[in-house]
mmCIF file of C-alpha atoms in Angstrom:
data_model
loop_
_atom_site.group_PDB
_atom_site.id
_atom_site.type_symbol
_atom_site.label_atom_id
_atom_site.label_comp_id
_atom_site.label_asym_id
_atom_site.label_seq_id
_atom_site.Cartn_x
_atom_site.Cartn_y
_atom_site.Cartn_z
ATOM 1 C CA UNK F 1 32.001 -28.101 -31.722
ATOM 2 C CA UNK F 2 31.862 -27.880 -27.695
ATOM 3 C CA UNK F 3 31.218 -24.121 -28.204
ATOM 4 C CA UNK F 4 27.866 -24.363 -30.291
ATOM 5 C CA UNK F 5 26.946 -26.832 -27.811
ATOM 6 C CA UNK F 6 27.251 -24.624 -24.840
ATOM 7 C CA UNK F 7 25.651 -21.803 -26.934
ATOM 8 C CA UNK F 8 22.056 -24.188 -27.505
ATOM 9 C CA UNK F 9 22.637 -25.371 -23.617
ATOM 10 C CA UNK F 10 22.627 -21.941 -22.740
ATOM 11 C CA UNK F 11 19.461 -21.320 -24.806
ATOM 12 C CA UNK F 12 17.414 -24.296 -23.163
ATOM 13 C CA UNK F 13 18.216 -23.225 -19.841
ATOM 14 C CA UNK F 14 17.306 -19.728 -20.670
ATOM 15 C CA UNK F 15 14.188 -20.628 -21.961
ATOM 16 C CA UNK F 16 13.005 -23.004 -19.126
ATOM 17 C CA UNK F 17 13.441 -20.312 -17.225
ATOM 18 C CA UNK F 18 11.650 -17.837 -18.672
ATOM 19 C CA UNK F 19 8.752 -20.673 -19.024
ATOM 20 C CA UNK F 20 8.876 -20.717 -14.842
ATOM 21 C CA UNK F 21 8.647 -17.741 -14.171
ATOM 22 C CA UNK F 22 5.873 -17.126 -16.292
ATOM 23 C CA UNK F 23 3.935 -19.718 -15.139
ATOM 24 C CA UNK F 24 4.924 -18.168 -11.315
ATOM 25 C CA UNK F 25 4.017 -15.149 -12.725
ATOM 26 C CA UNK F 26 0.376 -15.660 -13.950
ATOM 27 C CA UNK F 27 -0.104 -18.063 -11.081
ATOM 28 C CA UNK F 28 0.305 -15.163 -8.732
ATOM 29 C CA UNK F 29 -1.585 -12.799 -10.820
ATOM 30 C CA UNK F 30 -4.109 -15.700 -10.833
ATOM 31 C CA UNK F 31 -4.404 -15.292 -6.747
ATOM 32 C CA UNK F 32 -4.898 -11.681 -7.043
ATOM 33 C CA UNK F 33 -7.649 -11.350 -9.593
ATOM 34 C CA UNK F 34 -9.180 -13.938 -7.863
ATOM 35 C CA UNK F 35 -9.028 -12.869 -4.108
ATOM 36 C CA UNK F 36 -9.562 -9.113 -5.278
ATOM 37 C CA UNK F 37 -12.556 -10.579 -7.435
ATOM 38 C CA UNK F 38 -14.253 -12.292 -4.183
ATOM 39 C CA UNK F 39 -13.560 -8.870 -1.925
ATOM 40 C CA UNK F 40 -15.333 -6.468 -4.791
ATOM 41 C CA UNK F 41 -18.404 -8.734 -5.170
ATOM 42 C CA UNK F 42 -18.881 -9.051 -1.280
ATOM 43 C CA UNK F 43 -18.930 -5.204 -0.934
ATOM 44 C CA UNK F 44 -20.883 -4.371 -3.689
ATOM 45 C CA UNK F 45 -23.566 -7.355 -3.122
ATOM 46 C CA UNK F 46 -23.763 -7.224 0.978
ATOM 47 C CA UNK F 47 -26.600 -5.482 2.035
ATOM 48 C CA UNK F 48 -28.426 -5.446 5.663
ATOM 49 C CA UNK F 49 -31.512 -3.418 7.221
ATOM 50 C CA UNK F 50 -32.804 -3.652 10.374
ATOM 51 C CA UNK F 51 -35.806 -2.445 11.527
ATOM 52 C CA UNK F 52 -34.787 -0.362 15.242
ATOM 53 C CA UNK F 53 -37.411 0.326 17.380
ATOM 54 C CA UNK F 54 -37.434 3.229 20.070
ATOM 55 C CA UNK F 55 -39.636 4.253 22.556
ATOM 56 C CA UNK F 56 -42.677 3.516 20.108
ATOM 57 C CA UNK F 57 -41.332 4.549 16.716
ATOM 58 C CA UNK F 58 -39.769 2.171 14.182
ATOM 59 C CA UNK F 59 -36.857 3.022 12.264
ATOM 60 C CA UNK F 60 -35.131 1.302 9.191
ATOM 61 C CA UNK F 61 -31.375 1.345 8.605
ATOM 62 C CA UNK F 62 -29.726 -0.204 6.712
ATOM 63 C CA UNK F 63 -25.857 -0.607 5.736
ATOM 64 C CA UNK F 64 -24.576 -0.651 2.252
ATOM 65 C CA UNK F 65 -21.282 0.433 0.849
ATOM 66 C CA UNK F 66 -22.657 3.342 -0.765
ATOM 67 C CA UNK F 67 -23.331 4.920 2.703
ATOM 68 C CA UNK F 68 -19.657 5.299 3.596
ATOM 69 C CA UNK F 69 -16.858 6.917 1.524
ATOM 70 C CA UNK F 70 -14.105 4.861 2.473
ATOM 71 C CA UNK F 71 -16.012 1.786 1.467
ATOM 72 C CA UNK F 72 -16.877 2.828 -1.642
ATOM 73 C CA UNK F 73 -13.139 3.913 -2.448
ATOM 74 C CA UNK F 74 -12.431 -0.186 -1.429
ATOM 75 C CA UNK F 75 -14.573 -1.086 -3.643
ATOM 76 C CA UNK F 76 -12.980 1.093 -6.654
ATOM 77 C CA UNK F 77 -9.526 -0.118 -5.891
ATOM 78 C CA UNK F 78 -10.521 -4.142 -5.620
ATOM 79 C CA UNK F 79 -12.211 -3.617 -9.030
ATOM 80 C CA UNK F 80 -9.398 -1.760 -10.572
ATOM 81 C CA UNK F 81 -6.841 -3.883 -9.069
ATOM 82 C CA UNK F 82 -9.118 -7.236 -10.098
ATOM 83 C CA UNK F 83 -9.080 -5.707 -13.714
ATOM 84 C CA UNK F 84 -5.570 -5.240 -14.236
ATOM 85 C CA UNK F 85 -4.870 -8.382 -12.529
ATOM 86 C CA UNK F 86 -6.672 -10.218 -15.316
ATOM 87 C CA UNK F 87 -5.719 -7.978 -18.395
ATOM 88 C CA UNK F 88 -1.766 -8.249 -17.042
ATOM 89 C CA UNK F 89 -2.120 -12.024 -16.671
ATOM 90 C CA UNK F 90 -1.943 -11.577 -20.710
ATOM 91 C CA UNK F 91 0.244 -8.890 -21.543
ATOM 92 C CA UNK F 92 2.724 -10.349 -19.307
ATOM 93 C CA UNK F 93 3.131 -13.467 -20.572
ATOM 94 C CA UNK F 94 3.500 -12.254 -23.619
ATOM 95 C CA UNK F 95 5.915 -9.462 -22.958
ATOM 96 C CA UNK F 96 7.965 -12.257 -21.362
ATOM 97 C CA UNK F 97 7.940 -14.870 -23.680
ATOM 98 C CA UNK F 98 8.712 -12.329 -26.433
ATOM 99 C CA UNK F 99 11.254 -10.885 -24.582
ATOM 100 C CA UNK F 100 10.371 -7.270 -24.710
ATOM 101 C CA UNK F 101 11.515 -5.543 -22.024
ATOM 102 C CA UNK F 102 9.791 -1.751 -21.994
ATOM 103 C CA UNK F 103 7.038 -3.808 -21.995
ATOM 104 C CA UNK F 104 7.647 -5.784 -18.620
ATOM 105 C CA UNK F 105 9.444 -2.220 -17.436
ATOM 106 C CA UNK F 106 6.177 -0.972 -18.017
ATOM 107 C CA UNK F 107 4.218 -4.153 -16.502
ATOM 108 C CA UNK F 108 6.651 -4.073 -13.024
ATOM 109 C CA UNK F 109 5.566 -0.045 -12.794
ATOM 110 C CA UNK F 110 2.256 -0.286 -13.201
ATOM 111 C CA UNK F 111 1.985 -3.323 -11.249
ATOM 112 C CA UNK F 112 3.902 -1.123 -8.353
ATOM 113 C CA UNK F 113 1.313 1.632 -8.407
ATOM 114 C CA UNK F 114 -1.595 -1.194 -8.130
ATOM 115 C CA UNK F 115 -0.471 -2.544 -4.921
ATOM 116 C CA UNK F 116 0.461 0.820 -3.606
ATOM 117 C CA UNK F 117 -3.419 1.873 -4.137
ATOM 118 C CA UNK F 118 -4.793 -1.479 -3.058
ATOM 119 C CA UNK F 119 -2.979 -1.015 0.370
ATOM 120 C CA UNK F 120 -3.804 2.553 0.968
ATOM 121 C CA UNK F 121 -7.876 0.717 0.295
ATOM 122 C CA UNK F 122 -6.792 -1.723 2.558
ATOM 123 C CA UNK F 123 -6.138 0.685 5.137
ATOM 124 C CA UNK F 124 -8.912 3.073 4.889
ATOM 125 C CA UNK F 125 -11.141 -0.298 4.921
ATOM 126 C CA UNK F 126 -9.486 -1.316 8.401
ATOM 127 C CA UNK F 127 -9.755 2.637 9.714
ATOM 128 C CA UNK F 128 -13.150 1.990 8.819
ATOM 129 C CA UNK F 129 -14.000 -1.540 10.431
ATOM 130 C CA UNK F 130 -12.152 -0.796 13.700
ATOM 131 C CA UNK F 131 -14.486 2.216 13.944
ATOM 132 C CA UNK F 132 -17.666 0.259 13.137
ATOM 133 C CA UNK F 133 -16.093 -2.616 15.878
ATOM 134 C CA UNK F 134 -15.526 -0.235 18.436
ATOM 135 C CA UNK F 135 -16.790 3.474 18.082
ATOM 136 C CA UNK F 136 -15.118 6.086 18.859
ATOM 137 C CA UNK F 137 -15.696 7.206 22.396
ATOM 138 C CA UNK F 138 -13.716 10.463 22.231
ATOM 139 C CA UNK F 139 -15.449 11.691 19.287
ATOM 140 C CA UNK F 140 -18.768 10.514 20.628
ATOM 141 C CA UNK F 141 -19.335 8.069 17.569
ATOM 142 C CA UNK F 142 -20.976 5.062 18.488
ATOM 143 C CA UNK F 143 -19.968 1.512 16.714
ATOM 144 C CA UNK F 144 -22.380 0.079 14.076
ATOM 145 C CA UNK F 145 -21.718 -3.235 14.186
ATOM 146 C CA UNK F 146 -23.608 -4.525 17.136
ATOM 147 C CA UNK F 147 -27.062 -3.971 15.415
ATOM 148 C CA UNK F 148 -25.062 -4.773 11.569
ATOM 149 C CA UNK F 149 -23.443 -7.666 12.581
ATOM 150 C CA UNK F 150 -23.649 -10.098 9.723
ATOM 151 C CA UNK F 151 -22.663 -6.679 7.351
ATOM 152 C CA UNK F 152 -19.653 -6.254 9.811
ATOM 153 C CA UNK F 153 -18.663 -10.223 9.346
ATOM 154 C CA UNK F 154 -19.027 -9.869 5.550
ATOM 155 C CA UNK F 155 -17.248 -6.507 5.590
ATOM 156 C CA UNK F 156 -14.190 -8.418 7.963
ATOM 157 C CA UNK F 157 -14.014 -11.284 4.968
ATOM 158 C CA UNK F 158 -13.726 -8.682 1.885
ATOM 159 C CA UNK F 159 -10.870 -6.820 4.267
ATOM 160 C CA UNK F 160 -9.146 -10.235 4.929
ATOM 161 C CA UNK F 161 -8.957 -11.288 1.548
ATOM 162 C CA UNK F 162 -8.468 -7.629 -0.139
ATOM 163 C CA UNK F 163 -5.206 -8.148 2.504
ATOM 164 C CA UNK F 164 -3.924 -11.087 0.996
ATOM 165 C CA UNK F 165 -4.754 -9.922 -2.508
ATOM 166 C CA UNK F 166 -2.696 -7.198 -2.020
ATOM 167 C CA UNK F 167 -0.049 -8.889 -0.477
ATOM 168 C CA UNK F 168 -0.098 -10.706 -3.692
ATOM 169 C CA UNK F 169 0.162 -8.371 -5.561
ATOM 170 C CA UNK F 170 3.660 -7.370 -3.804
ATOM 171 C CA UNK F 171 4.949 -10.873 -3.967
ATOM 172 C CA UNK F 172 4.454 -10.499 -8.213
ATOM 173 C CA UNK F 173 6.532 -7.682 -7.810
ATOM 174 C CA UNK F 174 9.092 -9.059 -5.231
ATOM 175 C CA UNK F 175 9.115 -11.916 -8.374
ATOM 176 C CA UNK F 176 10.175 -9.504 -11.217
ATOM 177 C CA UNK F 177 12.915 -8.660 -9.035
ATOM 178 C CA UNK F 178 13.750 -11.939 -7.512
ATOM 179 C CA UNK F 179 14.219 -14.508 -10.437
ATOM 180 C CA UNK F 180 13.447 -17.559 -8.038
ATOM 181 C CA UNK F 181 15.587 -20.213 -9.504
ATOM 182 C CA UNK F 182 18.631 -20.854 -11.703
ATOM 183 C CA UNK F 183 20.359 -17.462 -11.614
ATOM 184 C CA UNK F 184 20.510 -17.138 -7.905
ATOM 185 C CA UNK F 185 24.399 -16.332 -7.270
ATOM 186 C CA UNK F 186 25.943 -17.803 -4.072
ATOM 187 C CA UNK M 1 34.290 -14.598 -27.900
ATOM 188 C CA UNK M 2 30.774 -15.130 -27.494
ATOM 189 C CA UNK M 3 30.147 -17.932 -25.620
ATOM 190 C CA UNK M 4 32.391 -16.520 -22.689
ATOM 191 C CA UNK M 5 30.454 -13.488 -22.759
ATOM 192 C CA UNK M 6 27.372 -15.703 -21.962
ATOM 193 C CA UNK M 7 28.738 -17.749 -19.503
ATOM 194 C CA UNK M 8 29.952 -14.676 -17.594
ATOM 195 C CA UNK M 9 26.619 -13.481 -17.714
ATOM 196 C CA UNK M 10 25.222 -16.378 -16.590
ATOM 197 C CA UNK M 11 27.671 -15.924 -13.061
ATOM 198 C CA UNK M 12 26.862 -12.866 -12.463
ATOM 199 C CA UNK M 13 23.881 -14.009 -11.098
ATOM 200 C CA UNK M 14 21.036 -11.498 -10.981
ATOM 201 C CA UNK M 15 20.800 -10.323 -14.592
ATOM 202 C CA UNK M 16 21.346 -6.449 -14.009
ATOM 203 C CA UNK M 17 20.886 -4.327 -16.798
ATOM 204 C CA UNK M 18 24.104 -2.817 -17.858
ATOM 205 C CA UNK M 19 24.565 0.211 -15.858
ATOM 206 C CA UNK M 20 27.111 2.489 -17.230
ATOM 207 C CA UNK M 21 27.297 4.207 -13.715
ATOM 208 C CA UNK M 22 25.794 7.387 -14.554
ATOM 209 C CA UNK M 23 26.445 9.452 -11.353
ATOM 210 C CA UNK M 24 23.740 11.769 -12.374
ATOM 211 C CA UNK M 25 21.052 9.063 -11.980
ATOM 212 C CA UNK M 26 22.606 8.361 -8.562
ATOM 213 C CA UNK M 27 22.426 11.885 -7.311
ATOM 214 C CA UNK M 28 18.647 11.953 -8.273
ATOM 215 C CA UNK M 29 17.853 8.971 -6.812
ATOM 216 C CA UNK M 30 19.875 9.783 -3.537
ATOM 217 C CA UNK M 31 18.047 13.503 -3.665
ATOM 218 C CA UNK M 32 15.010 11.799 -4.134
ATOM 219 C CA UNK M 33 15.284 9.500 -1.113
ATOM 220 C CA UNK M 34 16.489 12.291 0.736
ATOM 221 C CA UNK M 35 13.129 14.899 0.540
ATOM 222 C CA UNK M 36 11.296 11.600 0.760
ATOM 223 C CA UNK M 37 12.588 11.261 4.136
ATOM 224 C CA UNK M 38 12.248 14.813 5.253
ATOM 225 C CA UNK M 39 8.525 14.264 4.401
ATOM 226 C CA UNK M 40 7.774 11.314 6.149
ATOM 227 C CA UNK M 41 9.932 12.417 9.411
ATOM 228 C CA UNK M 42 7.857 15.893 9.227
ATOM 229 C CA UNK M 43 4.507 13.602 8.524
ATOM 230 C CA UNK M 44 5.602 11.744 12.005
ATOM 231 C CA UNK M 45 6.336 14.531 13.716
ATOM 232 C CA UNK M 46 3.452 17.164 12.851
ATOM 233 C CA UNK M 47 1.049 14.009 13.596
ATOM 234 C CA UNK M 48 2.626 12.895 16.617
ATOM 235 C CA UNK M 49 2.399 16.276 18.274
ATOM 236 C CA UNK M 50 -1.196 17.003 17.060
ATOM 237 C CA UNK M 51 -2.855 18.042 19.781
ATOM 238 C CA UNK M 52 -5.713 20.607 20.923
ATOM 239 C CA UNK M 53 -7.744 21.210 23.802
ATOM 240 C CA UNK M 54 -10.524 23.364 24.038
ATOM 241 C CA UNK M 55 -13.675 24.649 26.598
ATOM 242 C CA UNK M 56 -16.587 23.609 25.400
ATOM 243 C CA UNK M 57 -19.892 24.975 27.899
ATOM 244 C CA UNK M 58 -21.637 21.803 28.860
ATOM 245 C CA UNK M 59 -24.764 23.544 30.457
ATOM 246 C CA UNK M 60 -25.733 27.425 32.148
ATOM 247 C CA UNK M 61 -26.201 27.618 35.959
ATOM 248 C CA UNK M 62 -27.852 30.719 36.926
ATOM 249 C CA UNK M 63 -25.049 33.134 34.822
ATOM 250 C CA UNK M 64 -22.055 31.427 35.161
ATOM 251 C CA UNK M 65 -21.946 28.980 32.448
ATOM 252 C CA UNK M 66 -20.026 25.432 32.969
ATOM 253 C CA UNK M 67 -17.156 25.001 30.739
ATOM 254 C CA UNK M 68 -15.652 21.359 30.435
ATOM 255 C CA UNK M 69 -11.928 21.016 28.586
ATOM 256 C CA UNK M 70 -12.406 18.633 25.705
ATOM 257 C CA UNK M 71 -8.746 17.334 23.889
ATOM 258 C CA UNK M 72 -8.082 15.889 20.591
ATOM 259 C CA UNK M 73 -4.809 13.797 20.473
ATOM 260 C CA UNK M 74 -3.842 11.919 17.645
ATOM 261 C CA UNK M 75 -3.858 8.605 20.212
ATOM 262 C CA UNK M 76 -7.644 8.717 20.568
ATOM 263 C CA UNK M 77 -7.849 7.367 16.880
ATOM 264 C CA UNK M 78 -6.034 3.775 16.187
ATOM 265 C CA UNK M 79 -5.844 5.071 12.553
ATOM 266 C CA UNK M 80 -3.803 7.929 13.410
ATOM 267 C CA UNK M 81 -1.859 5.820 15.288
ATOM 268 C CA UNK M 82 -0.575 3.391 12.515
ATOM 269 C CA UNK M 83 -0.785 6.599 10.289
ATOM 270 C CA UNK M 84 2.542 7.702 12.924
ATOM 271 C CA UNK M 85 4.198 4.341 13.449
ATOM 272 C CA UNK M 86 4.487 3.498 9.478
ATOM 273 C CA UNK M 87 5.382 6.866 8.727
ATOM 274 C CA UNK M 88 8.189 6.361 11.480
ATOM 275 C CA UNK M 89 8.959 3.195 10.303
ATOM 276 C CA UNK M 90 9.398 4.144 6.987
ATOM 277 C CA UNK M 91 11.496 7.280 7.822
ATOM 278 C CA UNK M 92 13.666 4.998 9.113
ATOM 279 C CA UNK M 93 14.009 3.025 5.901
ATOM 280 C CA UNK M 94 14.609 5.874 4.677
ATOM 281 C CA UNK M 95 17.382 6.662 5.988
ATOM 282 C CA UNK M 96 19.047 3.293 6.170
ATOM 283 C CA UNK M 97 18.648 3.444 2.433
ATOM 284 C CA UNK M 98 20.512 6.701 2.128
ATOM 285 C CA UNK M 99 23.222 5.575 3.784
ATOM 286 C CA UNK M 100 23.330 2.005 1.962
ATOM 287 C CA UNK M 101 23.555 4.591 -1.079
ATOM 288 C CA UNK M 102 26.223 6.461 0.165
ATOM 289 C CA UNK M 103 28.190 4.027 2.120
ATOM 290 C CA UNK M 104 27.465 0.945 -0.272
ATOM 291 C CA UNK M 105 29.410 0.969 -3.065
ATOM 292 C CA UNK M 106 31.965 -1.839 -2.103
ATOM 293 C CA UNK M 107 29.240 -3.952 -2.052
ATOM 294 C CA UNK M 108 30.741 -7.005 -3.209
ATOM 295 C CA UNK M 109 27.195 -8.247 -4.772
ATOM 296 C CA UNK M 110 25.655 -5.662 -6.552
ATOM 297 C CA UNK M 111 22.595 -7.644 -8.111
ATOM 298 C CA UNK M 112 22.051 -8.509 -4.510
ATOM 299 C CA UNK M 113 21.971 -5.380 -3.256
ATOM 300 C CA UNK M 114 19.892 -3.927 -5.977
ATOM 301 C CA UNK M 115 17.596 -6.723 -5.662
ATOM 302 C CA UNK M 116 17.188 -6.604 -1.531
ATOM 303 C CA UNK M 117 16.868 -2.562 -2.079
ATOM 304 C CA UNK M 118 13.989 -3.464 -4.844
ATOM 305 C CA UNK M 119 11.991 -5.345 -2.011
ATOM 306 C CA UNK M 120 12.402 -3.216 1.159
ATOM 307 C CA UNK M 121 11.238 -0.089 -0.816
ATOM 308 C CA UNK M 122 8.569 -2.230 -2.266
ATOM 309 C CA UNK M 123 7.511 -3.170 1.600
ATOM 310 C CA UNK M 124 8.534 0.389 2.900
ATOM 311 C CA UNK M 125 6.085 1.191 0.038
ATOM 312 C CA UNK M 126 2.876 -1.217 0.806
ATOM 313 C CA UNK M 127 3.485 -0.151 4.701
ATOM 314 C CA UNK M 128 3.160 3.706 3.754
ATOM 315 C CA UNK M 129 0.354 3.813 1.245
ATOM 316 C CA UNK M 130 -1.883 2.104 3.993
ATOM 317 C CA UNK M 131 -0.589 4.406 6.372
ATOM 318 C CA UNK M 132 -2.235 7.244 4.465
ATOM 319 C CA UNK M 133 -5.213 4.992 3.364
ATOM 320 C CA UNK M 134 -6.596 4.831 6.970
ATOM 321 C CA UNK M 135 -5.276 8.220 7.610
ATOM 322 C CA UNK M 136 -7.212 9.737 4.714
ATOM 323 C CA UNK M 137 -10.619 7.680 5.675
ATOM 324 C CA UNK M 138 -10.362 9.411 9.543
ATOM 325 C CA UNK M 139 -9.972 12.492 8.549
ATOM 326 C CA UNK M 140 -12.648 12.464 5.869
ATOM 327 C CA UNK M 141 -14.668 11.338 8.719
ATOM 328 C CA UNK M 142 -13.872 14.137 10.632
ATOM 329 C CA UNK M 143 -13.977 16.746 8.377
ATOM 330 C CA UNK M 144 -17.432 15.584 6.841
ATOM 331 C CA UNK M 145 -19.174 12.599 9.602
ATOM 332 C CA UNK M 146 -21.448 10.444 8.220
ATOM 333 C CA UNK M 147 -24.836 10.399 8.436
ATOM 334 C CA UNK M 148 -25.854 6.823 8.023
ATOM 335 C CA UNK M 149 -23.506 5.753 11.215
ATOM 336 C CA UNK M 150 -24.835 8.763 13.269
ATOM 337 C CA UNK M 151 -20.805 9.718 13.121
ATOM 338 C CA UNK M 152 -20.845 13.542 13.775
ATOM 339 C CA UNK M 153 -18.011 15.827 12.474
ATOM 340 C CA UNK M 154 -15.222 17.119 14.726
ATOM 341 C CA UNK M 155 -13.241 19.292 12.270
ATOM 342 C CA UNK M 156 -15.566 22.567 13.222
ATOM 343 C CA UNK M 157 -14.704 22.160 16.679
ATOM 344 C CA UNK M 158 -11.219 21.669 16.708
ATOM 345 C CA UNK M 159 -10.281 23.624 13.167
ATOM 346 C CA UNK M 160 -6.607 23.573 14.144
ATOM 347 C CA UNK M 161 -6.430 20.100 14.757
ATOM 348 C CA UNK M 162 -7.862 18.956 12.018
ATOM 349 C CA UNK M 163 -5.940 21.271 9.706
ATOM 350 C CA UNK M 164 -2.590 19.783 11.644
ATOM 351 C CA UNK M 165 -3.485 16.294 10.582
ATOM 352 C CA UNK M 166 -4.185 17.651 7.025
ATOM 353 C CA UNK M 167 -0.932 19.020 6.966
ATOM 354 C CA UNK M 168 0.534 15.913 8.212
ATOM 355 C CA UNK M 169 -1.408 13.639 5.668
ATOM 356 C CA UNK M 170 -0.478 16.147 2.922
ATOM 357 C CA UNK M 171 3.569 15.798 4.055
ATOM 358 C CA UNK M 172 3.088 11.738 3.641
ATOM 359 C CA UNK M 173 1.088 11.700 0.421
ATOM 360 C CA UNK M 174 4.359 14.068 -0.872
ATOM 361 C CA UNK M 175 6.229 11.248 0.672
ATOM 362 C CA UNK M 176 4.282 8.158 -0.433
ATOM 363 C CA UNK M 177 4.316 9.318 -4.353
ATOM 364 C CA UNK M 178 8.094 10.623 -3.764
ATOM 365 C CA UNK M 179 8.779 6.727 -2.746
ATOM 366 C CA UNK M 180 6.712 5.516 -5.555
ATOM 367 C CA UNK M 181 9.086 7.125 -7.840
ATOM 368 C CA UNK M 182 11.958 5.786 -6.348
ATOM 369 C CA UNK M 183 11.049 2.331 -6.108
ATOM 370 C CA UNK M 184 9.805 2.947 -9.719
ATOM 371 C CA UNK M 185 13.475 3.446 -10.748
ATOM 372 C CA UNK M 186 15.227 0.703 -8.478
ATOM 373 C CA UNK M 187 12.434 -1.865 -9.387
ATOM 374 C CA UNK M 188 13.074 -2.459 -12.847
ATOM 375 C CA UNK M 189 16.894 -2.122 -12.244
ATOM 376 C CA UNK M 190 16.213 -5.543 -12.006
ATOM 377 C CA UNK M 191 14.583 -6.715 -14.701
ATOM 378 C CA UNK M 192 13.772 -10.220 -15.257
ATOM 379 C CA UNK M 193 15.489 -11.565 -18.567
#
């Protein structure tokens, strides 16, 4: 009667809504793996000498993201945080469609720890650029990127989009909290 | 009967995982929250008041040799900077959060509150870990310079200041993995379905 139909209303609505917020879901984890994608490949491709020349001597120096620590620790986190953005594009949607819930338990964690290291990259890439941009007059370091200034450009991009990528990567987890639609209370 | 319990669930709004109130959980949580404020406010603090000056002999007249005061503050770095103000900021969430835990339970919306909780230690949390992300980078820089960039090191010079800042950076990293915990056990509080 009226009860068995409420029951199998119940179900539809609970199912379209696990269908949205999947498809939220892997959209945003589609934005990540791709923006964190772009920022690896720009720091691990961009590459710039210059050939200095004092008094009568010629130098070569070049920039690469080898040369600097904090670089190369970007670079680590974008790939690890591009990786799991692709391999939890799967697991999630399955762990959500199936319903098992150590499984997204397990997903929100890990997914927690990501951003958290993709930040701390984030910041150690700015540290890094705002020292290149404007030295360090205190500490007698000069800044880098008025002879590497297309490195410097490319280096801004990667930070820009590593930003947003892990920005991202908060708004999937501010979406495992939030369910954005139906079961909003008022 | 069984379709009432599934409408009721359905009102409730956020689906909250049954939580029989365990007020063992709550006390580990609060305790949590509370040494992860006591590191970030000693993070601030130790960073904020890093400072050292010292002579340095720029060049030898005759005998007397000419000594010039150099000083290392914290504010001569924009890294250390931001490393102070998140820490502050998230001291202070922190402690609003303590008190929401203490003072909040006649909350009238409890999914709501778990969920806004969820998201400002998940902000509290992104703000924090860069914090100590440019932090870590200076101070690696200090301690080792680089080469390539003609960046010398400072940390033989001024050995106490650098080994303040470390102490500082060590208080937040306590703090940052402290807070990941903690938002690891609101987070999923919430779980979706």
């Amino acid at each position: 009667g009226s009860v068995d139909e409420v029951q199998s209303d119940v179900k539809v609505v609970e199912m379209k809504t696990i269908w949205r917020s999947s498809v939220y879901d892997v959209l945003l984890r589609v934005f990540a793996f791709l923006l964190t994608l772009i920022a690896t490949i720009i720091v691990g491709v961009d590459k710039e000498t210059k050939i200095i020349s004092y008094a009568e001597l010629q130098f070569k120096v070049s920039a690469k993201w080898e040369y600097m620590s904090a670089i190369v620790f970007f670079l680590v986190s974008n790939a690890i945080g591009c990786s799991y953005a692709a391999i939890s594009m799967v697991i999630s949607t399955i762990a959500r469609t199936s319903g098992n819930k150590t499984a997204l338990l397990m997903i929100t964690v890990l997914d927690i720890i990501i951003m958290a290291l993709l930040f701390s990259a984030n910041g150690a890439g700015a540290a890094v650029g705002v020292l290149g941009q404007k030295g360090n007059s205190h500490a007698q370091w000069m800044k880098v990127c008025n002879i590497f200034d297309a490195y410097c450009r490319h280096m801004t991009v990667a930070l820009v989009l590593s930003i947003i990528g892990s920005s991202v990567f908060l708004l999937i987890v501010v979406h495992s909290v939030f369910k954005l639609h139906y079961y909003r209370s008022n | 009967m069984a379709s009432g319990n599934e409408e009721q669930k359905i009102e409730s709004g956020f689906n909250v995982v049954p939580q029989t109130k365990l007020p063992k959980k709550d006390w580990i949580l609060l305790s949590l929250r509370v040494v992860t404020f006591f590191a970030t406010v000693s993070a601030t603090i130790v960073m904020s008041l890093n400072k050292q000056t010292k002579n340095f002999v720029v060049a030898t007249i005759g005998t007397t040799p000419i000594t010039v005061p150099l000083t290392a503050k914290f504010q001569h770095t924009p890294a250390f900077v931001y490393f102070v103000v998140a820490n502050g900021i998230v001291s202070l969430h922190n402690l609003v959060m303590i008190a929401m835990d203490i003072l909040g339970h006649k909350f009238h919306n409890r999914g709501l509150q778990l969920a806004l909780i969820a998201v400002l230690d998940t902000m509290a949390l992104a703000l924090a870990s860069s914090g100590d992300g440019a932090a870590t980078a200076m101070a690696e820089l200090g301690r080792n310079g680089n080469s390539h960039a003609k960046w010398n090191k400072i940390c033989d010079k001024f050995e106490a200041y650098c080994n303040r800042g470390g102490g500082a950076l060590i208080a937040s990293f306590i703090g940052l993995i402290l807070l990941l915990i903690v938002t690891g056990i609101c987070s999923p509080q919430v779980v979706p379905l």
